[in-house]
Short mmCIF file of C-alpha atoms in Angstrom, two decimals:
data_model
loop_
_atom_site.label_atom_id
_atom_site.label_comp_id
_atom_site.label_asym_id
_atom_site.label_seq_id
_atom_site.Cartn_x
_atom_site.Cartn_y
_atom_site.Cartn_z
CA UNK A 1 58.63 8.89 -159.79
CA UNK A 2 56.05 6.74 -160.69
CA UNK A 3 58.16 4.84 -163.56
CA UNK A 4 61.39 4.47 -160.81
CA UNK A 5 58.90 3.03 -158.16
CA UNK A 6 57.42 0.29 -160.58
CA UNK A 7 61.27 -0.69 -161.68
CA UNK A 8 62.72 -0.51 -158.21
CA UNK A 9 59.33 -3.08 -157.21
CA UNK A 10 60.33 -5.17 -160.20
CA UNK A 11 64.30 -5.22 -158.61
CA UNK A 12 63.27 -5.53 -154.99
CA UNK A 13 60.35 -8.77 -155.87
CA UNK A 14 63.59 -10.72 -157.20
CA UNK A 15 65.71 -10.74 -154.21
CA UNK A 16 65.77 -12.46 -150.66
CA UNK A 17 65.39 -10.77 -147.78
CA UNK A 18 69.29 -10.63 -146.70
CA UNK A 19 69.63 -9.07 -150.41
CA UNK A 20 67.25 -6.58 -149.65
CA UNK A 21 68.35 -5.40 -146.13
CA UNK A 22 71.85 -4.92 -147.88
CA UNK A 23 70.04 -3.31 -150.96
CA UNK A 24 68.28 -1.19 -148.48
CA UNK A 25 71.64 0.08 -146.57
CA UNK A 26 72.85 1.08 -149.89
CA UNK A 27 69.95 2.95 -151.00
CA UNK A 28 70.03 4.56 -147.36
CA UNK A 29 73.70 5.83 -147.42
CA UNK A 30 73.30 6.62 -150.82
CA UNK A 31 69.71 9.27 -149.96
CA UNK A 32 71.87 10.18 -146.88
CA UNK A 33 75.33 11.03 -148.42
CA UNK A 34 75.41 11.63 -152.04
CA UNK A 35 71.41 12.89 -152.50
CA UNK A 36 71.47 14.35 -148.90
CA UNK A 37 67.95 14.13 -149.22
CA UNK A 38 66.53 16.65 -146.62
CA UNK A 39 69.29 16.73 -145.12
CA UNK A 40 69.29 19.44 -143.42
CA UNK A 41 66.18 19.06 -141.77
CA UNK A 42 67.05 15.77 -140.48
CA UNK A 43 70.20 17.29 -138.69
CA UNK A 44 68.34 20.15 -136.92
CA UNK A 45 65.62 18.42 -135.94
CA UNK A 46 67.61 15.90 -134.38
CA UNK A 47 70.23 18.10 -132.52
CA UNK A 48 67.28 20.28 -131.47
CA UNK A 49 65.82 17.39 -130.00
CA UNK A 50 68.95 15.24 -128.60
CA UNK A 51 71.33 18.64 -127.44
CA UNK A 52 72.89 16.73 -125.13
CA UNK A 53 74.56 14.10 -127.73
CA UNK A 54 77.25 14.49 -129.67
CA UNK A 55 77.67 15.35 -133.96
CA UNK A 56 78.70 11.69 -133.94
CA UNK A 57 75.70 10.10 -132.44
CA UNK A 58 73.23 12.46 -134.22
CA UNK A 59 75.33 11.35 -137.31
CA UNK A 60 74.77 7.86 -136.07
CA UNK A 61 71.19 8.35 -135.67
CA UNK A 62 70.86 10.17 -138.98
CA UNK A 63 72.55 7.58 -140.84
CA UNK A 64 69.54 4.84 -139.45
CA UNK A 65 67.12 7.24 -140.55
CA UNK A 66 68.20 7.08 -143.78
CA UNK A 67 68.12 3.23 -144.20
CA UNK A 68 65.18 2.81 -142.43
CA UNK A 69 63.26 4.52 -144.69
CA UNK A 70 65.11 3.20 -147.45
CA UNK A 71 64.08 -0.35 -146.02
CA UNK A 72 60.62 0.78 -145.34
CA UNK A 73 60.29 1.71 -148.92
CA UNK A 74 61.92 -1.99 -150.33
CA UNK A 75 58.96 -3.24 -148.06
CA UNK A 76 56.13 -1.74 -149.63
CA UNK A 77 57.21 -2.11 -152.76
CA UNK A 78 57.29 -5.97 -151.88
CA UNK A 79 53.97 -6.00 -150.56
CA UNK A 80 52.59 -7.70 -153.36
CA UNK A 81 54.11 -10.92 -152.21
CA UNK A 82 51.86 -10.96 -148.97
CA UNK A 83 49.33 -12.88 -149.88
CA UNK A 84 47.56 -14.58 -146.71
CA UNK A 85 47.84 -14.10 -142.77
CA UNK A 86 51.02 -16.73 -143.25
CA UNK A 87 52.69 -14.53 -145.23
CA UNK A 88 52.38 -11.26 -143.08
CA UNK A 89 52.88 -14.13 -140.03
CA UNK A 90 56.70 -14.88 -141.52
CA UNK A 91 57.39 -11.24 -141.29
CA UNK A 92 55.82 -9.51 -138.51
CA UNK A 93 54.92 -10.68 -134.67
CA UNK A 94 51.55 -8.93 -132.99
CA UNK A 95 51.80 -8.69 -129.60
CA UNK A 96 49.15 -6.82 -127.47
CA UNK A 97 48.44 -5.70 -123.97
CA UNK A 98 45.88 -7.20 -121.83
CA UNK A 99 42.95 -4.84 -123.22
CA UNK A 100 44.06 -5.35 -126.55
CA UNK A 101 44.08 -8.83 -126.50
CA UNK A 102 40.43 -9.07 -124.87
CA UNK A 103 39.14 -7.02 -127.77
CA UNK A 104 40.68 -9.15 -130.49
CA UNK A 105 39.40 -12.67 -128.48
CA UNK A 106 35.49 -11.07 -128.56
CA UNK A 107 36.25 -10.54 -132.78
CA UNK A 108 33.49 -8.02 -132.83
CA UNK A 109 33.18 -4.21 -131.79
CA UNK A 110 35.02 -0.87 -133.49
CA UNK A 111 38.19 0.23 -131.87
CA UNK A 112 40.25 3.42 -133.43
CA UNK A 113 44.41 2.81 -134.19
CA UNK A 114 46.82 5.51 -133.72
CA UNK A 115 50.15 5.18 -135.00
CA UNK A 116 53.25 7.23 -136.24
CA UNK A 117 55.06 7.24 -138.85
CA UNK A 118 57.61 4.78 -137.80
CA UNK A 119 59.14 1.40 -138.23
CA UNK A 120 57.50 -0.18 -141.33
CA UNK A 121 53.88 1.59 -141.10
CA UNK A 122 52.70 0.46 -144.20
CA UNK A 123 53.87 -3.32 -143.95
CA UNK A 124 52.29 -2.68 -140.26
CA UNK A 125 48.96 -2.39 -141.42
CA UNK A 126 48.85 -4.78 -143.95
CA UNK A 127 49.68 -7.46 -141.69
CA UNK A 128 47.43 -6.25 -138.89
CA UNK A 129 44.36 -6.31 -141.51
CA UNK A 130 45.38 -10.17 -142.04
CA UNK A 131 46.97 -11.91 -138.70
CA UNK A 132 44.06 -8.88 -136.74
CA UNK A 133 40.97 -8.03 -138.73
CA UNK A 134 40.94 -5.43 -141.89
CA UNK A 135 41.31 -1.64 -141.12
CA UNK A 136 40.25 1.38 -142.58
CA UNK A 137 42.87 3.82 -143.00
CA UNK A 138 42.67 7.74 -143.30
CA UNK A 139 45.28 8.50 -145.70
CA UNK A 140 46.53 12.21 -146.95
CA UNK A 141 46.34 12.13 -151.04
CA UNK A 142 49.57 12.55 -152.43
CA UNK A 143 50.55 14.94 -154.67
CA UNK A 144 51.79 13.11 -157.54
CA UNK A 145 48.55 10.86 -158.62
CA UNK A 146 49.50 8.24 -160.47
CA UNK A 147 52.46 7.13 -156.94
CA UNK A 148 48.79 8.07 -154.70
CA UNK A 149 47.27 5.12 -157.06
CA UNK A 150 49.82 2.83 -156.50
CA UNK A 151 50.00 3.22 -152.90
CA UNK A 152 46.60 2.70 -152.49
CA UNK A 153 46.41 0.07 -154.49
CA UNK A 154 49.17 -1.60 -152.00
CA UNK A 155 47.12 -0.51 -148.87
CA UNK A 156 44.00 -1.97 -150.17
CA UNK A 157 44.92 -5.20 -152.17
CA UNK A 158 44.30 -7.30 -148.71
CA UNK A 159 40.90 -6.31 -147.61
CA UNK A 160 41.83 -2.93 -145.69
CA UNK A 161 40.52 0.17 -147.45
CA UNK A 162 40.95 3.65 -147.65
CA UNK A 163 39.43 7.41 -146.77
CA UNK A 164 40.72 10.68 -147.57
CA UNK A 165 40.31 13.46 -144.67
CA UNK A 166 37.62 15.00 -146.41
CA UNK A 167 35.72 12.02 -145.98
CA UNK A 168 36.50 10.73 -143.03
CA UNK A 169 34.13 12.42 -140.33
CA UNK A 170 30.95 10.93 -141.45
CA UNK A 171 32.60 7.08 -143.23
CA UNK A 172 34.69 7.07 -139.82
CA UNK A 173 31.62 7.38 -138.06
CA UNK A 174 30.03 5.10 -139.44
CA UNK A 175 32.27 2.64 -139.64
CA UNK A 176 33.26 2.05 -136.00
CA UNK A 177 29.20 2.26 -134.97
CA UNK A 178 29.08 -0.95 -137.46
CA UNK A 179 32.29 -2.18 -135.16
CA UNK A 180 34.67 -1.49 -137.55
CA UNK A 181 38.29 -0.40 -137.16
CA UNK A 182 39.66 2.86 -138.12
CA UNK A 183 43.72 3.77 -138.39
CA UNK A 184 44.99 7.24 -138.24
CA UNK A 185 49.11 8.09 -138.22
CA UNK A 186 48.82 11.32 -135.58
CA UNK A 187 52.92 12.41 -135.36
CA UNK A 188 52.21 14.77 -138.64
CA UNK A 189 51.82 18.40 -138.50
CA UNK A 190 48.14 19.51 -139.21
CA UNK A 191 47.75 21.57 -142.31
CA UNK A 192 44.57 23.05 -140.58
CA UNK A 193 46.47 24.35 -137.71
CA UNK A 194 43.50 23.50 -135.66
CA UNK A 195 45.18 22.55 -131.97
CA UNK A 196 48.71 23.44 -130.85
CA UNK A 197 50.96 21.55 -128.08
CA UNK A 198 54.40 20.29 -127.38
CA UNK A 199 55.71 17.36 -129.28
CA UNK A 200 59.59 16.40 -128.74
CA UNK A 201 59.95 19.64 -126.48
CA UNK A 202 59.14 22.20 -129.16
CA UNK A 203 55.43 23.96 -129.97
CA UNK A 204 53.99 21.66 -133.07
CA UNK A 205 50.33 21.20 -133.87
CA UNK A 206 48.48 18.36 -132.23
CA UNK A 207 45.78 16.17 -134.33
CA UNK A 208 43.15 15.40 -132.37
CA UNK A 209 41.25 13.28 -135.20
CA UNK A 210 41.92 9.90 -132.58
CA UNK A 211 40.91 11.38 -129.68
CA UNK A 212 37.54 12.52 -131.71
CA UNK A 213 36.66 9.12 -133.20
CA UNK A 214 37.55 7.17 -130.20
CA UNK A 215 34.88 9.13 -127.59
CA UNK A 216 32.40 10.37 -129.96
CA UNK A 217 31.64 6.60 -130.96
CA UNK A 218 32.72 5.25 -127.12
CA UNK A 219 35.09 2.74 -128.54
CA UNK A 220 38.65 1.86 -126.62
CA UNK A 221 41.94 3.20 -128.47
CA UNK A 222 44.89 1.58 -129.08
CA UNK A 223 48.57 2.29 -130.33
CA UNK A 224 50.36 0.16 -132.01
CA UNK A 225 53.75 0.83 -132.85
CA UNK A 226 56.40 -1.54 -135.17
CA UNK A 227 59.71 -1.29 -134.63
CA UNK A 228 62.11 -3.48 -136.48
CA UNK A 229 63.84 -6.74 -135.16
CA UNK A 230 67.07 -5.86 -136.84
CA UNK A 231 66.82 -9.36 -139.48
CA UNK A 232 64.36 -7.97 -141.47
CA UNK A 233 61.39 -9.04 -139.67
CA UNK A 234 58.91 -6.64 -137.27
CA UNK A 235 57.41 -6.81 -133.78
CA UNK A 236 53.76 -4.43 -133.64
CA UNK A 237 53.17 -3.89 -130.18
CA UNK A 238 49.70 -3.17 -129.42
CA UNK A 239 48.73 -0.80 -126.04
CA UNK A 240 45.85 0.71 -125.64
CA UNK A 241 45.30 4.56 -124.46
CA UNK A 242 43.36 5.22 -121.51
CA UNK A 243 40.00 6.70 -122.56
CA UNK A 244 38.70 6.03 -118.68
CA UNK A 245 36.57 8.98 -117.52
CA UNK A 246 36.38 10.74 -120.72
CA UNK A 247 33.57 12.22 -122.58
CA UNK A 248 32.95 13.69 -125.85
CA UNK A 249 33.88 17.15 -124.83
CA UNK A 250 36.59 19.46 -126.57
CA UNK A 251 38.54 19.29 -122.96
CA UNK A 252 38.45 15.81 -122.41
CA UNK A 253 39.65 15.55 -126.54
CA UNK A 254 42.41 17.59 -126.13
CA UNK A 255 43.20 15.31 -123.08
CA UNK A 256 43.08 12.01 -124.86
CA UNK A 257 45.33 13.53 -127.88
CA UNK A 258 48.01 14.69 -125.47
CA UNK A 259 48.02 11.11 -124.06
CA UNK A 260 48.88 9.74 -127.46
CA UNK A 261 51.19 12.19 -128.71
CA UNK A 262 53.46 11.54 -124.93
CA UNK A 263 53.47 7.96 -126.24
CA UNK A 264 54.29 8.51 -129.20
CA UNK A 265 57.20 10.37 -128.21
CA UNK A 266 58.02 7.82 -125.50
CA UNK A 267 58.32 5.40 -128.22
CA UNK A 268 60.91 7.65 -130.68
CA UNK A 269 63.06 8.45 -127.49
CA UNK A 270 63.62 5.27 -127.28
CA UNK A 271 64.75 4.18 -130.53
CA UNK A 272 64.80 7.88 -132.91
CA UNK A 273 66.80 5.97 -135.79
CA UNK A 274 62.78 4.31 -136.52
CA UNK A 275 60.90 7.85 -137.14
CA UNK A 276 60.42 9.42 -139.91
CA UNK A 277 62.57 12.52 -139.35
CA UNK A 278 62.24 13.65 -143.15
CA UNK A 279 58.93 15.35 -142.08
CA UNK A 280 58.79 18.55 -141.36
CA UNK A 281 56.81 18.24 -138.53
CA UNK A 282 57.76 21.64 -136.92
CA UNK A 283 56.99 23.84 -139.76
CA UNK A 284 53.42 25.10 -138.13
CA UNK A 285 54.60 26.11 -135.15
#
C-alpha cells in the first residue's frame, strides 16, 4: 500500500487539475465497478438511509461516493505542492459565520473544530492551518505504519500537528488553555462504545470528545464542513455550535454532542455523494 501510494503521488504531482478530476473519475468507477470496494456496505447503508429513492438514485449517489473519495485521495497525495496560504487560497474559499469570523479578527484564544469525514477533510485542514491559524488534529493511528507515517507527514508538513487519542485528554487540554486550536472528525463510530444515539435514523455511537474539550476549557465550537465546488476547487464553511448555557456536566455534554452530530447529518442530507459512506459507521450499534 505504501509503495502504490508513493507511485500514484509521483503520477498525480505531474498532472493539472482538469487531468486529475478526470484521473479521479476513473479511479472512482474503477473502486466502484470492477474492485467494488465495500460495496456492499455502501449500498445498504445508503438504501437504509434514503428508502424512499429509487436503485437508480442510490446507484447515482453511490457512484459520487466512489469518485469523491477517489478525488479526495489524488488531493492528499498532491498536498506537497501547497506550499503557502496562496497556494491553499487557489484551491479552497473559507467562509465563516458571524461568530466565527469575530474569533478569527481577535487572532488569539483556543476554539475546538468538529468535522466529518467529508468533502476533502484532509486538504480542509491543511488550508485552514494556512489561510486560518495552525490546528492540532486528533488522528486514529492507522494500521499499516509506514501509510500512518506518510499521512502524518502530509498533515503536519505546514505547521499543524498531530495527537493520537491516547494522548489527547491532557495535550488537548493544554493546548486550547494556551489558545490553541484543536480538530476532531466526530461522524466515526467509537471503538470504546462509550455513548449511544441516533445518527442518520439508526442507533450508532456518539463521540462526545468535542463536546468535552469545548466546555471543560470554556472555548466556542465550530463546524466546518468542505464540500466541493464541482471544478476541483473547495468552499469550508465555518458555523459555530451553540455552547450557550452549557456547563461541564455529563448532561449538558451529551447535549452539545447531539447538536453536532444533527449538523452533521444536516450537512450529508444535503449532498450524501460527499460522505464517506465506506465506513462502517453502524457496526456498534
Amino acid at each position: 500500500m505504501y509503495v502504490i501510494l508513493t507511485l500514484l503521488g509521483v503520477i498525480v504531482r505531474k498532472l493539472d487539475r482538469r487531468q486529475a478530476r478526470r484521473f479521479a473519475v476513473l479511479i472512482g468507477d474503477f473502486m466502484h465497478r470492477v474492485l467494488g470496494i465495500r460495496r456492499d456496505l455502501v449500498y445498504r447503508n445508503l438504501s437504509l438511509t434514503f428508502p424512499d429513492k429509487s436503485p437508480d438514485e442510490i446507484r447515482r449517489i453511490a457512484r459520487g461516493v466512489y469518485r469523491n473519495v477517489a478525488s479526495a485521495l489524488l488531493e492528499v497525495l498532491n498536498l506537497p505542492l501547497i506550499r503557502s496560504r496562496e497556494d491553499a487560497a487557489a484551491l479552497v474559499d473559507i467562509e465563516g459565520d458571524t461568530a466565527f469570523e469575530e474569533w478569527r479578527r481577535a487572532g488569539k484564544g483556543g476554539a475546538v473544530l468538529i468535522s466529518a469525514h467529508y468533502g476533502n477533510w484532509e486538504l480542509m485542514a491543511m488550508a485552514f492551518g494556512l489561510m486560518i491559524r495552525p490546528i492540532t488534529i486528533i488522528v486514529k493511528r492507522l494500521r499499516n505504519r509506514m501509510v500512518d507515517q506518510k499521512m502524518n507527514g502530509f498533515r503536519t508538513m505546514q505547521g499543524n500537528r498531530i495527537v493520537y487519542p491516547r494522548q489527547s485528554v491532557r495535550a488537548g487540554l493544554r493546548l486550547l488553555q494556551n489558545g490553541g486550536t484543536l480538530a476532531i472528525l466526530g461522524d466515526q463510530s467509537d471503538p470504546d462504545e462509550a455513548n449511544f444515539g441516533e445518527f442518520l435514523g439508526r442507533r450508532a455511537t456518539i463521540l462526545h470528545g468535542a463536546a468535552f474539550f469545548a466546555l471543560r476549557a470554556k472555548v466556542p465550537l465550530f463546524m466546518p464542513i468542505c464540500t466541493s465546488n464541482g471544478d476541483g476547487r473547495y468552499t469550508i464553511t465555518v458555523s459555530q455550535i451553540d455552547t450557550s448555557g452549557l456547563t461541564f456536566n455529563k448532561a449538558d455534554i451529551a447535549t452539545l454532542a447531539a447538536r453536532y452530530t444533527s449538523a452533521i447529518e444536516a450537512q450529508i442530507l444535503r449532498r450524501p455523494e460527499e460522505w464517506f459512506w465506506l465506513h462502517d459507521r453502524w457496526k456498534r450499534s
